[in-house]
PDB file of C-alpha atoms in Angstrom:
ATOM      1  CA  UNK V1312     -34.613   3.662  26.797  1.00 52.00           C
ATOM      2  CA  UNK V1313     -33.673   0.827  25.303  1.00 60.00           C
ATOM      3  CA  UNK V1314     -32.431  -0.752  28.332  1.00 70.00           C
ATOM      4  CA  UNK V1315     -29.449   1.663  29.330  1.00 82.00           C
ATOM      5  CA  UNK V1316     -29.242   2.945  32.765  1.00 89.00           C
ATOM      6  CA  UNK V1317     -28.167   6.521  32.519  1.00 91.00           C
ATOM      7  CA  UNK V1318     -25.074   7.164  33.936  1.00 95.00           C
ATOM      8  CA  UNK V1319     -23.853  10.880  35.765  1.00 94.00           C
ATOM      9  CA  UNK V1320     -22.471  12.753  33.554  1.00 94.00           C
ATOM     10  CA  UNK V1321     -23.305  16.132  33.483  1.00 95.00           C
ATOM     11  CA  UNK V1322     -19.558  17.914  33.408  1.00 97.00           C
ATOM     12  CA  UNK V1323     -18.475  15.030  31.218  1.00 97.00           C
ATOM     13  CA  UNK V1324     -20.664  16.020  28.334  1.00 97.00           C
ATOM     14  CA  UNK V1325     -20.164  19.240  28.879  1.00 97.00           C
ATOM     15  CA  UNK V1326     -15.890  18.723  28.844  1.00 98.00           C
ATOM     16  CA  UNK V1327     -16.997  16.581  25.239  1.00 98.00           C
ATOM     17  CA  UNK V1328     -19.300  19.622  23.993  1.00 98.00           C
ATOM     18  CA  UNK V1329     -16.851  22.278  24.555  1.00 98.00           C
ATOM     19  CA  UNK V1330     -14.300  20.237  22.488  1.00 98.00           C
ATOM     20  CA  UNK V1331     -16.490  20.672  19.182  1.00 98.00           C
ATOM     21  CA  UNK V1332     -16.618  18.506  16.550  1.00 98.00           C
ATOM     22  CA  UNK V1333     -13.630  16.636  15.664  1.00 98.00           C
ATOM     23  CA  UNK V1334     -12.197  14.249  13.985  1.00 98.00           C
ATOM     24  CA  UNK V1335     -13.354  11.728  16.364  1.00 98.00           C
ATOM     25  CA  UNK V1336     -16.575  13.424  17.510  1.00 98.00           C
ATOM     26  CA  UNK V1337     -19.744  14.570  15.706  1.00 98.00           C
ATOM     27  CA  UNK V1338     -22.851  16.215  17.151  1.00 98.00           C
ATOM     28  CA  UNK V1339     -26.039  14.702  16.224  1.00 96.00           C
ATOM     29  CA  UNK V1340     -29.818  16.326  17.570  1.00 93.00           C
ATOM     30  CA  UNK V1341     -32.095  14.903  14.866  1.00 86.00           C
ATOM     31  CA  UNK V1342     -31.694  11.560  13.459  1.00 90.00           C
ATOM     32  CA  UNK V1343     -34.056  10.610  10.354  1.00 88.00           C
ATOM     33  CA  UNK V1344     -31.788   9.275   7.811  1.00 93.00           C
ATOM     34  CA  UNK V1345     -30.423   6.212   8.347  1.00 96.00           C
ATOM     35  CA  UNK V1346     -27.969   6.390   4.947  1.00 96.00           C
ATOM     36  CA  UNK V1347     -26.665   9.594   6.487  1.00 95.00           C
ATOM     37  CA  UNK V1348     -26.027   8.522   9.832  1.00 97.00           C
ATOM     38  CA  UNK V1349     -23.973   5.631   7.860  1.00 98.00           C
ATOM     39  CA  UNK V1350     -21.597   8.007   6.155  1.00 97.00           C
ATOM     40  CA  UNK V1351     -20.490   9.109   9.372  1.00 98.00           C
ATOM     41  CA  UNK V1352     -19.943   5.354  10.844  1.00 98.00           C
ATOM     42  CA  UNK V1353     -18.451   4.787   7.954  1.00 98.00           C
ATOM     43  CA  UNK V1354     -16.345   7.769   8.125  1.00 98.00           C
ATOM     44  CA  UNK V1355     -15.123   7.007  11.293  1.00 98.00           C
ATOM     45  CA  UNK V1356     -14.412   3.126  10.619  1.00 98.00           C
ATOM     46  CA  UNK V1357     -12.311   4.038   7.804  1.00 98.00           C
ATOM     47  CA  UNK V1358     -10.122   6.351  10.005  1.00 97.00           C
ATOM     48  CA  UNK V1359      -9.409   6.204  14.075  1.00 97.00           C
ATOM     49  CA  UNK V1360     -12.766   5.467  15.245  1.00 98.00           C
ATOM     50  CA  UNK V1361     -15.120   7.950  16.907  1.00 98.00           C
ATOM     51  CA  UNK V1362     -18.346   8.985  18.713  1.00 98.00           C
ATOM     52  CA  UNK V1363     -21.603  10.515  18.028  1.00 98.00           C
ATOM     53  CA  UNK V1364     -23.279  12.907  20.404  1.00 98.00           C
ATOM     54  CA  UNK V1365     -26.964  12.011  20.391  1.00 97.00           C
ATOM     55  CA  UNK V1366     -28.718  15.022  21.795  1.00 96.00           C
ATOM     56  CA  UNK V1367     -26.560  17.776  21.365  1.00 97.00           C
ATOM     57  CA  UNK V1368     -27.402  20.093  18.157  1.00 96.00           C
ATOM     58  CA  UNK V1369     -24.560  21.566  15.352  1.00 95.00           C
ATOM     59  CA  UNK V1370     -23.858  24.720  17.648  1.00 96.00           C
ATOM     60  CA  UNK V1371     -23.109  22.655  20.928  1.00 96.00           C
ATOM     61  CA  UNK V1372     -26.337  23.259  22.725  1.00 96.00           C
ATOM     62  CA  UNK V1373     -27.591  19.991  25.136  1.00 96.00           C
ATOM     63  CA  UNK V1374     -31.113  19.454  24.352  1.00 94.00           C
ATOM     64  CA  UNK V1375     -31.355  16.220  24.925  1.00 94.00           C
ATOM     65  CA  UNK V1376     -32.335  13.172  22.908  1.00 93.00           C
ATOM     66  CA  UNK V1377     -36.230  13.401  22.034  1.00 83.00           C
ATOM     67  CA  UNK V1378     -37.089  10.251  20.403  1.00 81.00           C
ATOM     68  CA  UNK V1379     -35.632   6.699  21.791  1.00 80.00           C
ATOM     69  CA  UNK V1380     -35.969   5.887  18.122  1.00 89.00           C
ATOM     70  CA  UNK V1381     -33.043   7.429  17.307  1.00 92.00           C
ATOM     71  CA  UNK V1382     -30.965   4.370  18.889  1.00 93.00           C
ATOM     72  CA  UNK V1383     -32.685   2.190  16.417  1.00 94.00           C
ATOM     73  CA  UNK V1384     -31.782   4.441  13.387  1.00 96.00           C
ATOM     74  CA  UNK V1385     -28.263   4.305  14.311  1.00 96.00           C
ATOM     75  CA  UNK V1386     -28.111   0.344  14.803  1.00 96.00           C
ATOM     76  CA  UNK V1387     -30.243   0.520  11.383  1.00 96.00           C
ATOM     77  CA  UNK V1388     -27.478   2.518   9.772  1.00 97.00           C
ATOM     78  CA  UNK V1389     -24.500   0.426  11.125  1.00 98.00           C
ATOM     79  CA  UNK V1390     -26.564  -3.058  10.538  1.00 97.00           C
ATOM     80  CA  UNK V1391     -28.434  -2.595   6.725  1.00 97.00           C
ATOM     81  CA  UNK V1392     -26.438   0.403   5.277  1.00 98.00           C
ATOM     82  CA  UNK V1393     -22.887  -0.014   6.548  1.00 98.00           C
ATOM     83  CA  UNK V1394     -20.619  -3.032   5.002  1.00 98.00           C
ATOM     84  CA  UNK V1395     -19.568  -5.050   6.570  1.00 97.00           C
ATOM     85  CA  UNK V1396     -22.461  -4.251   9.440  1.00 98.00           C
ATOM     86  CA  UNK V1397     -20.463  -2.073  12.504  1.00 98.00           C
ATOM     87  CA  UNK V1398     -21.147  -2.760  16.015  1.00 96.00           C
ATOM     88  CA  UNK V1399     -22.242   0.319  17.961  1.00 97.00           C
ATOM     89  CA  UNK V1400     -21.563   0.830  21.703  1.00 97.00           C
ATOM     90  CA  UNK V1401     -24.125   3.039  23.152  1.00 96.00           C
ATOM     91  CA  UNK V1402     -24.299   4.533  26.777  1.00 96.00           C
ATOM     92  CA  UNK V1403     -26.253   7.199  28.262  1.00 95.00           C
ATOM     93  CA  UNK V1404     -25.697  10.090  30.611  1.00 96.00           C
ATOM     94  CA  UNK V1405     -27.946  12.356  32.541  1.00 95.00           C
ATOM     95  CA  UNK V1406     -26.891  15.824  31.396  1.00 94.00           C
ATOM     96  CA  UNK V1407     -28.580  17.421  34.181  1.00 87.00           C
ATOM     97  CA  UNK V1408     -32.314  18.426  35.113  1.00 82.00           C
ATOM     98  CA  UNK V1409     -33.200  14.879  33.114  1.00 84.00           C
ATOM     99  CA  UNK V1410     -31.515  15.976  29.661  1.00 93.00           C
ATOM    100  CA  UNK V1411     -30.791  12.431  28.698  1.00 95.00           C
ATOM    101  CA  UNK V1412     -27.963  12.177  25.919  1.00 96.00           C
ATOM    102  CA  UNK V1413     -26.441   9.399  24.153  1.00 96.00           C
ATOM    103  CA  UNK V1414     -22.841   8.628  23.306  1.00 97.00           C
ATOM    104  CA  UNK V1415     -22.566   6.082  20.636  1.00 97.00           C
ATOM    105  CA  UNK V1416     -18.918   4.763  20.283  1.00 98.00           C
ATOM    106  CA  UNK V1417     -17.847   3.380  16.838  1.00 98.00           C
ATOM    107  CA  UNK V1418     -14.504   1.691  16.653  1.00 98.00           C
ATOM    108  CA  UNK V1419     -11.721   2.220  14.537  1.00 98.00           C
ATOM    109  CA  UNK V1420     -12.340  -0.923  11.961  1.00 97.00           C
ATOM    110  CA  UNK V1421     -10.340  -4.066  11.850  1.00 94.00           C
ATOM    111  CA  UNK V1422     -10.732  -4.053   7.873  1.00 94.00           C
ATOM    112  CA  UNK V1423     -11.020  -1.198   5.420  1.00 96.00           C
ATOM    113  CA  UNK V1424     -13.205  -0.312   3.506  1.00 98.00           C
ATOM    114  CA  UNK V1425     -16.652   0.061   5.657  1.00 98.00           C
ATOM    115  CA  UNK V1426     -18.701   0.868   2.731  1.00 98.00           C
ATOM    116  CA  UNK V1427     -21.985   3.148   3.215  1.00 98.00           C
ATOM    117  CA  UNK V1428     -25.022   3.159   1.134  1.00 97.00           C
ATOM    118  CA  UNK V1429     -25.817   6.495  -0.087  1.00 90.00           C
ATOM    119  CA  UNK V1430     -28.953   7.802  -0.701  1.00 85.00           C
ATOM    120  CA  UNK V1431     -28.351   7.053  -4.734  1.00 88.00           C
ATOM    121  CA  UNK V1432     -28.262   3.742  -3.571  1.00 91.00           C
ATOM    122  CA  UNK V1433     -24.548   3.461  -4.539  1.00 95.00           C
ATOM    123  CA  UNK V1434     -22.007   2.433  -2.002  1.00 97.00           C
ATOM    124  CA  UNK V1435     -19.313   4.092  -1.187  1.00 97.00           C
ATOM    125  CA  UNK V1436     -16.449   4.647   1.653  1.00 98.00           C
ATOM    126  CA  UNK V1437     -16.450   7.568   3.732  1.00 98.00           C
ATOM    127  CA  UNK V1438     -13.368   9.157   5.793  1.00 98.00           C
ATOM    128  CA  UNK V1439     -13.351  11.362   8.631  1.00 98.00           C
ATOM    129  CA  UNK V1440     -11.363  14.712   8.146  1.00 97.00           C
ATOM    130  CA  UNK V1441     -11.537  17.276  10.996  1.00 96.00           C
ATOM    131  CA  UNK V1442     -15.023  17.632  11.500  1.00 96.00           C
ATOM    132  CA  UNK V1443     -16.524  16.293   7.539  1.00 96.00           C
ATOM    133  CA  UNK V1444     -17.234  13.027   6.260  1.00 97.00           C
ATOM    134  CA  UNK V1445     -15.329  12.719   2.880  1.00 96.00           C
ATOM    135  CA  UNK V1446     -15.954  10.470   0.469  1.00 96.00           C
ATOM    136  CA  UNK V1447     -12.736   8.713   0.166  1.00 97.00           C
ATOM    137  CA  UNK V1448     -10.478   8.693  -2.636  1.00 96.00           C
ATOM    138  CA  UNK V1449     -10.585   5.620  -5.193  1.00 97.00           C
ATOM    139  CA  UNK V1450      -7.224   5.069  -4.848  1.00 98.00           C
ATOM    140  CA  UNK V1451      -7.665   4.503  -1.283  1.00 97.00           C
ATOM    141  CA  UNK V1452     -10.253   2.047  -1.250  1.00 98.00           C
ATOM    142  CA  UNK V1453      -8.433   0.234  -3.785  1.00 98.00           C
ATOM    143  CA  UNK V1454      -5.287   0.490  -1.401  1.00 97.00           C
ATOM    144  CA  UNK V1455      -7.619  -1.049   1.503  1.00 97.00           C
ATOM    145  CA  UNK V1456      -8.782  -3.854  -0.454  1.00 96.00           C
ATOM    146  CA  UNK V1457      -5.686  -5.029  -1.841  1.00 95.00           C
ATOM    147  CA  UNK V1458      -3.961  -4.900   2.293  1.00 92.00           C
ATOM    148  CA  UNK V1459      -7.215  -7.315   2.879  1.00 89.00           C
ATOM    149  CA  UNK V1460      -6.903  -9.424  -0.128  1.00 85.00           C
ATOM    150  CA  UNK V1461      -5.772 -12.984   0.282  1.00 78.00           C
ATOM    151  CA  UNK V1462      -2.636 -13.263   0.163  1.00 67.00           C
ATOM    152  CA  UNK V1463      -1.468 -10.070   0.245  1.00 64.00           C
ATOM    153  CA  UNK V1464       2.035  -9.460   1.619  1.00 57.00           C
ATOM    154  CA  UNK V1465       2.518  -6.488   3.853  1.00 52.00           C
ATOM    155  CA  UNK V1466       6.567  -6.548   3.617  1.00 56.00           C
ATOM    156  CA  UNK V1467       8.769  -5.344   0.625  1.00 51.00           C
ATOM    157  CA  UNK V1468      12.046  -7.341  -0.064  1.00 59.00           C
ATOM    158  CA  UNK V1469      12.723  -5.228  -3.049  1.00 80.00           C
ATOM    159  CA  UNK V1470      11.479  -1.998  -4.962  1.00 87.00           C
ATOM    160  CA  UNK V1471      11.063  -2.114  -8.590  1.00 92.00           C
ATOM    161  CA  UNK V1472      12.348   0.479 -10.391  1.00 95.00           C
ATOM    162  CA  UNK V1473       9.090   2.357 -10.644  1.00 96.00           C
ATOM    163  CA  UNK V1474       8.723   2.123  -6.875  1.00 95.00           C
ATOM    164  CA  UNK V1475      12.135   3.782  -6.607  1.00 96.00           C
ATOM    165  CA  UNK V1476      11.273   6.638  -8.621  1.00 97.00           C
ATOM    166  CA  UNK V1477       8.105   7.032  -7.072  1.00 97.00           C
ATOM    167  CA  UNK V1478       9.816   7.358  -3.485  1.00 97.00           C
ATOM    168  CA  UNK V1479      12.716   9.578  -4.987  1.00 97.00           C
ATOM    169  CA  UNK V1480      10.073  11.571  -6.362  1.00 98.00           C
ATOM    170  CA  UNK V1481       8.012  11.999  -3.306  1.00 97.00           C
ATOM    171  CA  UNK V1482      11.151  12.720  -1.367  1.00 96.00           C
ATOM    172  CA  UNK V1483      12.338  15.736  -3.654  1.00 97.00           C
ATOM    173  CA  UNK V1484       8.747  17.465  -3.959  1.00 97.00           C
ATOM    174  CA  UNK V1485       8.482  20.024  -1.596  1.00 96.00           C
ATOM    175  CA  UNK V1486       4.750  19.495  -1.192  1.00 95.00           C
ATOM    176  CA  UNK V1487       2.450  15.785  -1.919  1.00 97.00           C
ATOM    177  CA  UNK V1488       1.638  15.308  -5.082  1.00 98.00           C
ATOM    178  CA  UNK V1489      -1.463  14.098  -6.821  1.00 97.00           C
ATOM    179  CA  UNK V1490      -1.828  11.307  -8.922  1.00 97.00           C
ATOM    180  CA  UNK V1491      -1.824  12.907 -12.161  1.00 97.00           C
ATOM    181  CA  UNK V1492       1.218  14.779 -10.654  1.00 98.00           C
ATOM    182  CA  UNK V1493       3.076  11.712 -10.765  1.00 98.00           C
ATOM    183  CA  UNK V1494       1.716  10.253 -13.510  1.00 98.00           C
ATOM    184  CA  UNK V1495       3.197  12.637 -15.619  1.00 98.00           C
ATOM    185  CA  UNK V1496       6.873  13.404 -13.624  1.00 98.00           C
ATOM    186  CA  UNK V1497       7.355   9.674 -13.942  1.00 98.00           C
ATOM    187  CA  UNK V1498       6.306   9.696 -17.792  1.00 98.00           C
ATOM    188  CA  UNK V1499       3.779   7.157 -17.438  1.00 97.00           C
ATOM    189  CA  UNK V1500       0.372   6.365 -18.425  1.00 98.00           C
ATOM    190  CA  UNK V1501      -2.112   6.934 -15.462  1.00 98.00           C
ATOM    191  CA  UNK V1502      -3.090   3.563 -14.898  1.00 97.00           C
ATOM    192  CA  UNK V1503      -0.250   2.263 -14.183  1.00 97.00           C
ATOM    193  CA  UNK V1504       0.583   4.929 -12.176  1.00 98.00           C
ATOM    194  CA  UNK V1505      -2.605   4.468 -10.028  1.00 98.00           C
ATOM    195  CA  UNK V1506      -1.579   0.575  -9.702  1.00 97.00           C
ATOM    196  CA  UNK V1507       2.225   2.105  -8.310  1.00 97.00           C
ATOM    197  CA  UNK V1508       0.407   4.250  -6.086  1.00 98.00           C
ATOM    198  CA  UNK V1509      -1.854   1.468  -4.655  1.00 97.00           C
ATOM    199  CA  UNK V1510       0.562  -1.208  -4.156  1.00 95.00           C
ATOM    200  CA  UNK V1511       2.759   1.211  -2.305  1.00 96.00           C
ATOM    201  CA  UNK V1512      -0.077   2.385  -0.214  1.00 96.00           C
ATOM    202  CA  UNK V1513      -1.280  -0.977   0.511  1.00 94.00           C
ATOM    203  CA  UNK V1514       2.051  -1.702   1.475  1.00 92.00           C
ATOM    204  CA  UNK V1515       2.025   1.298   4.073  1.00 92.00           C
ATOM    205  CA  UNK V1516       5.659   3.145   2.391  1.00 94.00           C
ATOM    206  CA  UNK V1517       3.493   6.092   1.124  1.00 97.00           C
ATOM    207  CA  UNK V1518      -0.274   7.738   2.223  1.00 96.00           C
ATOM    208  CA  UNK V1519      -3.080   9.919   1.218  1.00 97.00           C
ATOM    209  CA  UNK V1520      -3.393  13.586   2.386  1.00 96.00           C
ATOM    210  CA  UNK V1521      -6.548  15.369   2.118  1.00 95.00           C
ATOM    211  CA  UNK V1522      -5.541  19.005   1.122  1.00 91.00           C
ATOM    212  CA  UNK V1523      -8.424  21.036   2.121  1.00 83.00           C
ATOM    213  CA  UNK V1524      -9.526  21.476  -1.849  1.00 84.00           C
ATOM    214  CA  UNK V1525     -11.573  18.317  -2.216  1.00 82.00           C
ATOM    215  CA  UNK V1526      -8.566  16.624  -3.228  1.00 92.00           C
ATOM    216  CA  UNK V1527      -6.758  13.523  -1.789  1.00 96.00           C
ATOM    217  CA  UNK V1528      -2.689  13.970  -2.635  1.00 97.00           C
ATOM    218  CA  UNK V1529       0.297  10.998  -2.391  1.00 98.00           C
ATOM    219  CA  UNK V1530       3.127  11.670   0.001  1.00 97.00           C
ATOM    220  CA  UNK V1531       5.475   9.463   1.769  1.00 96.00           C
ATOM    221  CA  UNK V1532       4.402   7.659   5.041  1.00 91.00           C
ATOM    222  CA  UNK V1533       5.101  10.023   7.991  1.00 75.00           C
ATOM    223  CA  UNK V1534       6.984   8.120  10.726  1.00 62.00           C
ATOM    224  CA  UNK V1535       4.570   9.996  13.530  1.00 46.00           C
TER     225      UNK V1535
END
């Protein structure tokens, strides 16, 4: 199968499966959709990098890969509907009595956003939260691009005065805030707001929290 030499690894998957999904880890038994295999690279990219379990189905059952084509819908996904293109690692095990399955590795990427092509043809970045694939907040992406942007300068000799109270805000809320939040406590209109909120983040000083409610919130940059 494609050229990989199974290696043993019977109580290794099984050590991987009992973990669950995760943040870094997704189980994958059927693999048609080459868009929706991309959200997940994607998702991963964007965040610390990950693996796919080829051959293991949603309730942590080995079954084994069925079709070799499945490696070629996964490079298909990383190569035509991931940009820039991602470089997947694959390696087999044998699972035991000749279950073959398939760990494909995706690294954490060197440049945000990895951008996935949905099935609406639109593209958009993905980012891995516990065990979804969430389509990443704008303000994010925009945060991304502007670290990667030529000429961008990742150290602050000065805050502004709207940088200030955006900080002294952060600092006093018991709880992050979202961007309309602080558009209004700082009495300003929500663009420019958004533009505060992506410089700083750019800049690393404060981050995006995903708060369970389909919502991406603004706090300050944790030191852990």
């Amino acid at each position: 199968m494609k050229d990989l030499n199974p290696l043993k690894g019977k109580y290794y998957i099984e050590e991987l499966v009992a973990q669950g999904e995760h943040q870094q880890q997704d189980f994958k038994f059927l693999i048609s959709d080459a868009r929706k295999i991309a959200r997940s690279i994607s998702a991963f990219a964007n965040r610390d990098g990950g693996r796919l379990l080829i051959g293991v189905k949603d309730n942590g059952t080995i079954a084994g890969v069925r079709n070799e084509e499945d490696i070629y819908v996964v490079e298909q996904a990383a190569a035509r509907y991931c940009r820039p293109p991602q470089q997947i690692e694959f390696t087999a095990f044998n699972a035991g009595t000749g279950t073959l399955v398939i760990r494909a590795s995706i690294a954490k990427a060197g440049r945000r956003p990895v951008m996935a092509q949905d099935t609406d043809r639109k593209w958009k970045a993905y980012y891995r939260i516990a065990d979804e694939n969430i389509v990443a907040h704008p303000l994010m992406v925009r945060a991304w691009q502007l670290r990667e942007s030529p000429g961008a300068n990742g150290t602050l000799f000065s805050l502004s005065d709207n940088e200030s109270n955006l900080l002294r805000l952060l600092d006093s809320s018991d709880r992050p805030l979202s961007a309309r939040e602080i558009a209004i406590s700082l009495h300003m209109p929500a663009v420019t707001a958004d533009n505060l909120i992506v410089r700083m983040a750019s800049l690393g000083i404060v981050d995006f929290i995903y708060n369970g409610n389909g919502e991406f919130v603004i706090a300050r940059t944790r030191d852990d």
